[in-house]
Short mmCIF file of C-alpha atoms in Angstrom, two decimals:
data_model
loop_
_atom_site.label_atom_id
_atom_site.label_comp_id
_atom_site.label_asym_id
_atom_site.label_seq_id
_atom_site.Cartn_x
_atom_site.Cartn_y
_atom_site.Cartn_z
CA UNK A 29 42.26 -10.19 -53.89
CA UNK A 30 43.77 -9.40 -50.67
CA UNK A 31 42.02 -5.76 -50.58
CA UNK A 32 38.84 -8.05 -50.41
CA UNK A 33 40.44 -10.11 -48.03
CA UNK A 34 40.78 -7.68 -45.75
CA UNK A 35 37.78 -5.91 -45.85
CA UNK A 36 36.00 -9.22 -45.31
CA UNK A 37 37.93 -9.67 -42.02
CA UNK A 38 37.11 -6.23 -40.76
CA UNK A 39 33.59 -7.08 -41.42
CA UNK A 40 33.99 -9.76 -39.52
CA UNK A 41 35.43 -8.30 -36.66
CA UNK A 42 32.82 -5.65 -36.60
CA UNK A 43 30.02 -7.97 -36.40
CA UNK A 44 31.93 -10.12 -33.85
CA UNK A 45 32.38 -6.72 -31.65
CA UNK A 46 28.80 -5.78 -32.87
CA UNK A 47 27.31 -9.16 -31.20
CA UNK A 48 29.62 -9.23 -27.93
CA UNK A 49 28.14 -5.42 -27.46
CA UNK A 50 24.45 -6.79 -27.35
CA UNK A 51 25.06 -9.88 -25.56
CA UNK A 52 26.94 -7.89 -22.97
CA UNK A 53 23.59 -5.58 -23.12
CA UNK A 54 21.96 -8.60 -22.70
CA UNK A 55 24.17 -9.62 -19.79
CA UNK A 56 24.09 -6.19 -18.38
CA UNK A 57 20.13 -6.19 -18.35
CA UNK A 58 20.00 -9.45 -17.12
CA UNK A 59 22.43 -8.96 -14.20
CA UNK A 60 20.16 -5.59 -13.19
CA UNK A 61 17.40 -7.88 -12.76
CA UNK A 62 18.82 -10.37 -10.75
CA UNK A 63 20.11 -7.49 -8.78
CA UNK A 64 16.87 -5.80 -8.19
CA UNK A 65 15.72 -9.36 -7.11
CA UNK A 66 18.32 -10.38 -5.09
CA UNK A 67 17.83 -6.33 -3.19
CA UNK A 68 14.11 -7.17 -2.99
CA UNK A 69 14.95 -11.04 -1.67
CA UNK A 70 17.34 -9.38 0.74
CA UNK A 71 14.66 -6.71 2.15
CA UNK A 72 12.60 -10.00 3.05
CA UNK A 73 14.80 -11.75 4.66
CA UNK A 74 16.43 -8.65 6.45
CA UNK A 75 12.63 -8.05 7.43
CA UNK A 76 12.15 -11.84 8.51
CA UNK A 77 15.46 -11.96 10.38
CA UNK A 78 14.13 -8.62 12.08
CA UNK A 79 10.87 -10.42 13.25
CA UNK A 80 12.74 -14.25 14.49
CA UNK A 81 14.91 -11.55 16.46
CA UNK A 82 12.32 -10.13 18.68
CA UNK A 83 10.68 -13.69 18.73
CA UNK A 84 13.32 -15.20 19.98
CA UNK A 85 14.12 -12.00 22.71
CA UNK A 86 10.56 -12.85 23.46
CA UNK A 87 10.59 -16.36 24.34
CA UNK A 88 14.03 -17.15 25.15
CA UNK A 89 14.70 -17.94 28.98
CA UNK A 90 16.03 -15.17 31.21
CA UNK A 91 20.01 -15.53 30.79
CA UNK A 92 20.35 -17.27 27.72
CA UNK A 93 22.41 -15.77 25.17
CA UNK A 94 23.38 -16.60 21.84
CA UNK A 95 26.92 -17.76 20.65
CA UNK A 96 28.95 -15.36 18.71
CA UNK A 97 29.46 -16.45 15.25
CA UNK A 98 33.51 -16.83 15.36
CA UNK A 99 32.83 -19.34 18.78
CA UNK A 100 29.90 -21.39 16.29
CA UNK A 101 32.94 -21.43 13.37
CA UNK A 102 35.45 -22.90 15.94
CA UNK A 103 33.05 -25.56 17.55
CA UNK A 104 32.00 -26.68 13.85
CA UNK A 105 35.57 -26.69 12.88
CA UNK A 106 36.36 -29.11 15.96
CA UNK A 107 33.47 -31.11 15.06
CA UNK A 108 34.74 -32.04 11.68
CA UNK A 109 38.12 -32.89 12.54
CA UNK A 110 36.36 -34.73 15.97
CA UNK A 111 34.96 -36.78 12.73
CA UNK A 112 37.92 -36.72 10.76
CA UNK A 113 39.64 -39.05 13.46
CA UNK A 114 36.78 -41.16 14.88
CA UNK A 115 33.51 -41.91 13.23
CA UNK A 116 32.20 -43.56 16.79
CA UNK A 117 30.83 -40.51 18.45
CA UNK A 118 27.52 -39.46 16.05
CA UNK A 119 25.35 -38.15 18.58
CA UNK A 120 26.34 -34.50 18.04
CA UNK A 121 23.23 -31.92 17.58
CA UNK A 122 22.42 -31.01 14.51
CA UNK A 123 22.87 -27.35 14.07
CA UNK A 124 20.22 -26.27 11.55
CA UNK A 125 21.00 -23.14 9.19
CA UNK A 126 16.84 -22.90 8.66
CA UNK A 127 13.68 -23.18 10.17
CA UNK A 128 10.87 -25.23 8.96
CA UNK A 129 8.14 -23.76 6.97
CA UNK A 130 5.72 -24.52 10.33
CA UNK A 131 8.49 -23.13 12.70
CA UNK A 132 8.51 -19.80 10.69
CA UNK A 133 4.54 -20.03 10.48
CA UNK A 134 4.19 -20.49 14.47
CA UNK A 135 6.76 -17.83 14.87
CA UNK A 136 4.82 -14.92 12.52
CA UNK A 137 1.24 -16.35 14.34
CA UNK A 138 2.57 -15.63 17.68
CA UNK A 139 3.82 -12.42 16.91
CA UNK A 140 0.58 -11.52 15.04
CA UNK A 141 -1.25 -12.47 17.89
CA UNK A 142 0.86 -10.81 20.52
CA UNK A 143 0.42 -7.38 18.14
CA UNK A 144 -3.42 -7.97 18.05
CA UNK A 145 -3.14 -7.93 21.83
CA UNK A 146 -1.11 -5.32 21.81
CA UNK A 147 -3.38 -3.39 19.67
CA UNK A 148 -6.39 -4.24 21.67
CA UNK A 149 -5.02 -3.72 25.26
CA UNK A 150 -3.56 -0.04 23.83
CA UNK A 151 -6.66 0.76 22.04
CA UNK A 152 -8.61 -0.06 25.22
CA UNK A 153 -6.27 1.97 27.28
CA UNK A 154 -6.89 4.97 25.01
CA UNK A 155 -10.57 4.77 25.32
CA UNK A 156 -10.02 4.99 29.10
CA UNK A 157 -8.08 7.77 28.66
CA UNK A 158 -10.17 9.66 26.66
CA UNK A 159 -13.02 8.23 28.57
CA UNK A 160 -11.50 10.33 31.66
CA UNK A 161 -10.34 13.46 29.38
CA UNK A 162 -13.97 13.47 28.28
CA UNK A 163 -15.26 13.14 31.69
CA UNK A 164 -12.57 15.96 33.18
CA UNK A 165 -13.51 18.28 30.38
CA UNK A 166 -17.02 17.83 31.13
CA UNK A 167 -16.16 18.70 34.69
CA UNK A 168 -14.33 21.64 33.70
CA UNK A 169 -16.93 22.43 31.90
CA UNK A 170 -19.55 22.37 34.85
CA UNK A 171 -17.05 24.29 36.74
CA UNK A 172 -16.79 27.16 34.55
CA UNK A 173 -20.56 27.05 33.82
CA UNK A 174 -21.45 27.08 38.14
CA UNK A 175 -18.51 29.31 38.00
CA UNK A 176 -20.29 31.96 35.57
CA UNK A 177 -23.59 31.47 36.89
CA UNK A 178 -22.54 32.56 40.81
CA UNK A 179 -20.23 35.62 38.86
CA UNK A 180 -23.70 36.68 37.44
CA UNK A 181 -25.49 36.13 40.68
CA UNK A 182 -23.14 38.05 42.68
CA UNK A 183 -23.24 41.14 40.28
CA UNK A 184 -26.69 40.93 40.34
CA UNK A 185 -27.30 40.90 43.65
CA UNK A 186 -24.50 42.34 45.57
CA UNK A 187 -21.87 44.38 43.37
CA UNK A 188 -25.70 46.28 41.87
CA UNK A 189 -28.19 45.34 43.29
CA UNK A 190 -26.59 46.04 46.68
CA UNK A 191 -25.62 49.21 46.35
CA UNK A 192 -26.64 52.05 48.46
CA UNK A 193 -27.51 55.10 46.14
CA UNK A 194 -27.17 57.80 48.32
CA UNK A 195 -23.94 56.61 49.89
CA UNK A 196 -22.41 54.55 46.86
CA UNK A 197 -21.40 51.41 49.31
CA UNK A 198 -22.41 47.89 49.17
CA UNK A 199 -25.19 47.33 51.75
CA UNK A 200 -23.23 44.63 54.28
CA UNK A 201 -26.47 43.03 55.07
CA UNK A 202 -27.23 41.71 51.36
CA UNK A 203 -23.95 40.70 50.61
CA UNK A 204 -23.35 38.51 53.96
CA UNK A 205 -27.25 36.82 53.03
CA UNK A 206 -26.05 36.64 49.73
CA UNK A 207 -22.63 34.73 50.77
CA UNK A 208 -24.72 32.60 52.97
CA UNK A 209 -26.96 31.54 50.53
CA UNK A 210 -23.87 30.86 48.23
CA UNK A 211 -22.19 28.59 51.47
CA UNK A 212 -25.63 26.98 51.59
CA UNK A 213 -26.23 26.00 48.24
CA UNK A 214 -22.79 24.66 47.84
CA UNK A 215 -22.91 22.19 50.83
CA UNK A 216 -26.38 21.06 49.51
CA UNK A 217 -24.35 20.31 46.29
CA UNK A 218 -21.79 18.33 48.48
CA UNK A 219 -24.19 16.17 50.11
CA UNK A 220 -26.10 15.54 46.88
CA UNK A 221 -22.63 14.66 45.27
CA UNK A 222 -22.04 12.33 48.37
CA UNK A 223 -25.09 10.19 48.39
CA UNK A 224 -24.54 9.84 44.61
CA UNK A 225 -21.19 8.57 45.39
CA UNK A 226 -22.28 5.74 47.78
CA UNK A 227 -25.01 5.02 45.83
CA UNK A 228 -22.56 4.17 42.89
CA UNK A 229 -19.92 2.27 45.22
CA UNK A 230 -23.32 0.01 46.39
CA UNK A 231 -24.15 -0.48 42.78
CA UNK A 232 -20.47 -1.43 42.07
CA UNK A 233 -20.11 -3.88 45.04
CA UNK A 234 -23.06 -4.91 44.37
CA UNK A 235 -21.94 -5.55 40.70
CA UNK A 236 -18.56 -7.02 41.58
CA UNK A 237 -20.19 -9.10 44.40
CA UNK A 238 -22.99 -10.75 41.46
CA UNK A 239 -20.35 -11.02 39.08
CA UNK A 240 -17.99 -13.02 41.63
CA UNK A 241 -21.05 -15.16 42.18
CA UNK A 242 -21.67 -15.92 38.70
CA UNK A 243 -17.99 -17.00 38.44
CA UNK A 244 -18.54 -19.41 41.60
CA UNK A 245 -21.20 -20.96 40.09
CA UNK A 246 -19.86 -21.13 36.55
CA UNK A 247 -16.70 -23.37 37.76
CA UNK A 248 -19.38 -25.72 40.28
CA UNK A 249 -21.67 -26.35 36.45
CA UNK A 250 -18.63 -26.62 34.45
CA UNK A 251 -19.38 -29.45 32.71
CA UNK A 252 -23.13 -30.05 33.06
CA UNK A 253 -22.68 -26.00 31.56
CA UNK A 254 -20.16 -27.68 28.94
CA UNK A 255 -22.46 -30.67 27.86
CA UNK A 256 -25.71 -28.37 27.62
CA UNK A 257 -23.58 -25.87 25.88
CA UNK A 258 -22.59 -28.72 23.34
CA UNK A 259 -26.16 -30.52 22.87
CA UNK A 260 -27.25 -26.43 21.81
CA UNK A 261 -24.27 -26.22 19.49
CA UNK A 262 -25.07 -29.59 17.76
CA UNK A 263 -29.05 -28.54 17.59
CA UNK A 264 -28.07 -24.88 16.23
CA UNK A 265 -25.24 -26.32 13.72
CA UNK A 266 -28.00 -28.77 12.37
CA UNK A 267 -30.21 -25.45 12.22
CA UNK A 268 -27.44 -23.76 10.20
CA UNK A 269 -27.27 -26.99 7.82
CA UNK A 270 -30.92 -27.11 7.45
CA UNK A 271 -31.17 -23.05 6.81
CA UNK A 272 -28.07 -23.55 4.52
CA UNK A 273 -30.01 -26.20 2.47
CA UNK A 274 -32.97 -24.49 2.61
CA UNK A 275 -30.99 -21.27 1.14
CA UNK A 276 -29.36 -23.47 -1.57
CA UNK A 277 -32.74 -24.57 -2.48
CA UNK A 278 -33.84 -21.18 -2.63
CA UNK A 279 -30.48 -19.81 -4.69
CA UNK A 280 -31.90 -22.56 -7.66
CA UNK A 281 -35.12 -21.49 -7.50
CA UNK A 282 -33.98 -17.89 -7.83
CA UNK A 283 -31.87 -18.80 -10.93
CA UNK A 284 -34.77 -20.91 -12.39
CA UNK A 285 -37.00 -17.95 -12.08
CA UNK A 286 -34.39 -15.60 -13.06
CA UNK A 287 -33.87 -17.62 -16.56
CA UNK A 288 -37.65 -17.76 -16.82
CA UNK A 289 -37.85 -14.49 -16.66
CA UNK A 290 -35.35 -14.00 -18.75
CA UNK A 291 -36.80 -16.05 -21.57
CA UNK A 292 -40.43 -14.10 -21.05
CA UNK A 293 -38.90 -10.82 -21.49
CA UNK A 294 -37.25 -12.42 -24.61
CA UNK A 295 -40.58 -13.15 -25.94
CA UNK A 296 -42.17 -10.11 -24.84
CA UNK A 297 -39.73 -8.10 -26.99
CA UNK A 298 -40.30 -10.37 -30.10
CA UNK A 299 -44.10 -9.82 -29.37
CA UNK A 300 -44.03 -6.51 -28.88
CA UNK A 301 -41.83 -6.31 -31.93
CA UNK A 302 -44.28 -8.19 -33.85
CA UNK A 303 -47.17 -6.03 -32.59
CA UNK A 304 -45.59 -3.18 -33.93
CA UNK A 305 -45.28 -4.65 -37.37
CA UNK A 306 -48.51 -5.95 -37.49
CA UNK A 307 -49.85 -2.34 -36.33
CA UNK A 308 -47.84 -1.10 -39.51
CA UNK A 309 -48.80 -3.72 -41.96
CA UNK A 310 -52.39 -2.30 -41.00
CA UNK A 311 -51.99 1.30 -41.09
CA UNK A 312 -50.95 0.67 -44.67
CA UNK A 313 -53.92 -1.34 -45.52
CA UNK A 314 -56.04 1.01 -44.06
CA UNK A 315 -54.05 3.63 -46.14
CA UNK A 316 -54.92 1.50 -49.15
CA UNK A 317 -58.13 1.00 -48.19
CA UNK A 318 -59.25 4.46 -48.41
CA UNK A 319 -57.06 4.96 -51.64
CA UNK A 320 -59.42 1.55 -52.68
CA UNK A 321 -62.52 3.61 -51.72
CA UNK A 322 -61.54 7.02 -53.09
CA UNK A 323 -60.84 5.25 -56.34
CA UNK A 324 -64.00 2.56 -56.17
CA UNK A 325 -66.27 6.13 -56.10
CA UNK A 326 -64.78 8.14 -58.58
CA UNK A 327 -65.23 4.61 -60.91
CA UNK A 328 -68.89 4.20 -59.77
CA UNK A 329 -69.14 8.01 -60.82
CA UNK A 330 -67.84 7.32 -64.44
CA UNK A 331 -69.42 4.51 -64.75
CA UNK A 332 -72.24 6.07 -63.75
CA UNK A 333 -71.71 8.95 -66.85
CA UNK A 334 -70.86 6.13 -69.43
CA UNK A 335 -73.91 4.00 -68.23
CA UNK A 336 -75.77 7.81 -68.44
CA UNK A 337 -74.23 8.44 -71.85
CA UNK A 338 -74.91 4.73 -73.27
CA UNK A 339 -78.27 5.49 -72.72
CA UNK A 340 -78.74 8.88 -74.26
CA UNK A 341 -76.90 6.71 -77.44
CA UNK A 342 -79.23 4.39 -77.52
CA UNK A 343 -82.18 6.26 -77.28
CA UNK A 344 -80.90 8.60 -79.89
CA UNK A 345 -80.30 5.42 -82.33
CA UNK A 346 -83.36 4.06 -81.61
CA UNK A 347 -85.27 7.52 -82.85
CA UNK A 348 -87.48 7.65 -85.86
CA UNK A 349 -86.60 11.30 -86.03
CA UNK A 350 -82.98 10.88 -86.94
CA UNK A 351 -82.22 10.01 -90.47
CA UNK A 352 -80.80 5.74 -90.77
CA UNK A 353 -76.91 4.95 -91.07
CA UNK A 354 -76.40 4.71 -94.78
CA UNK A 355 -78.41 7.55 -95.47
CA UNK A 356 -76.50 10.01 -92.94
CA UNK A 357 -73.48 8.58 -95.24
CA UNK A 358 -74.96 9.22 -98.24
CA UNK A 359 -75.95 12.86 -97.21
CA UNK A 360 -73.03 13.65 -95.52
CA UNK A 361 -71.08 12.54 -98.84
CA UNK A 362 -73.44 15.22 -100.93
CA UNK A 363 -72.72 17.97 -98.36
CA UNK A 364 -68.91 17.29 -98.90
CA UNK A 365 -68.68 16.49 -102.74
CA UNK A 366 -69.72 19.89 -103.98
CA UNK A 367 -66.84 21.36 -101.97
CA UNK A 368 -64.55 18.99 -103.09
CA UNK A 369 -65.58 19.76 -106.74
CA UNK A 370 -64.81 23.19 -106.30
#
């Protein structure tokens, strides 16, 4: 009895270590969850925290600055025992931990709004500037291009065209008409360039000029602007109802047709499904209908014979020349009694 004893109690104590081991698993998996929660819940906050920061560097006043944590410890500290001894004085701020759910939403809109504008105003800025690069490569371009053209010019004209072939020298003559007509062309290029630049600082005073006009008048017909502005508004959002009602309207009729439609092709299939049975059922009748006629001849042909035949037996019957019933019995009886006899 006590062998069994024991054993029992070592089975015991192996199931007992058996179930601590899974429920620790248990705990073990559990507690790497809530850890890889509590990491992720941490990453949020550390990212929230991160964005309240620059908020509040944003919009605090110049020379504020925040109080150190050990300084906020020591006022609370002297708060509680300011309590502790009289309850009279209650008009103490209230030093939230938190912000509100609409403090933290006004906080992430600003911010998202000042990186929109951000955005935009650096996007912007980078189309200018590529604006420009494009427009100083295009110069560039033009440059080289003029650039290549009077290179070809002057080889043409002066470093071979100019050349004396007896002597081997450049002929002075061409090469100072040739230089000329370079200096000329070039200053006609300059004064073309300049009357295109006044004409585009007219067009842009002339532009800034309307433009400051319009903004003159616009603030003079603020509000007669502002109350025409709202009558059109009303009288185009009543447009947009009626449209919308219109297009609702139009939505059900789209889905009545569409279920019509529906429901004809249904019936089209069954039809056409019926058509081709039908077409079947008659092919075989027709089938059997020349089987019907193939056979209806070849009776009208034996009937025909037999009808033929009948005849022929009749006639025959009806001969005087052909002995009567009983007497063909009686002969035929002589004609096989002698053989029989034998």
């Amino acid at each position: 009895r006590a062998p069994s004893v024991d054993a029992s109690e070592r089975a015991d104590r192996a199931l007992g270590e058996r179930g601590r081991r899974m429920s620790s698993d248990a705990n073990a998996d559990a507690r790497r969850r809530r850890a890889a929660e509590l990491r992720a819940e941490c990453e949020r906050l550390r990212d929230e925290n991160d964005l309240f920061e620059i908020h509040l560097a944003r919009i605090a006043p110049p020379g504020t600055e925040q109080a150190p944590e050990e300084d906020a410890e020591d006022a609370g500290a002297k708060r509680s025992k300011g309590s502790k001894k009289s309850k009279v004085k209650t008009d103490a701020p209230v030093v939230r931990d938190r912000l509100t759910d609409a403090e933290r939403l006004d906080a992430v809109t600003a911010e998202s709004e000042l990186l929109e504008r951000t955005q935009r105003e650096t996007e912007a800025a980078n189309e200018r500037g590529l604006m420009d690069l494009r427009a100083a490569c295009d110069e560039v371009d033009a440059c080289l291009q003029e650039l290549k053209k009077a290179a070809h010019d002057f080889k043409r004209e002066v470093a071979v065209g100019a050349v004396n072939e007896r002597t081997g020298l450049v002929d002075p003559s061409r090469w100072l008409r040739h230089s000329e007509q370079y200096v000329r062309m070039r200053e006609s290029t300059a004064e073309k360039l300049t009357l295109t630049n006044k004409t585009l600082r007219n067009q842009i005073t002339h532009a800034e000029a309307t433009l400051r006009q319009k903004e003159e008048m616009g603030e003079v017909l603020h509000a007669v602007d502002f109350e025409k502005l709202k009558i059109e508004n009303q009288q185009y959002a009543e447009r947009i109802e009626e449209r919308s009602a219109e297009l609702a309207k139009q939505k059900d009729s789209l889905a009545a047709a569409s279920t019509t439609v529906t429901r004809l092709k249904r019936q089209l299939d069954e039809a056409g499904a019926r058509m081709r049975q039908l077409q079947a059922d008659m092919d075989q009748k027709r089938y059997y209908m020349g089987t019907f006629d193939a056979n209806l001849a070849v009776a009208e042909k034996e009937h025909a014979a037999a009808y033929k035949l009948n005849k022929n037996l009749l006639t025959a019957s009806n001969s005087t020349e052909n002995p009567g019933v009983m007497e063909y019995v009686h002969l035929k009886n002589e004609v096989q009694l002698p053989g029989v006899m034998e």
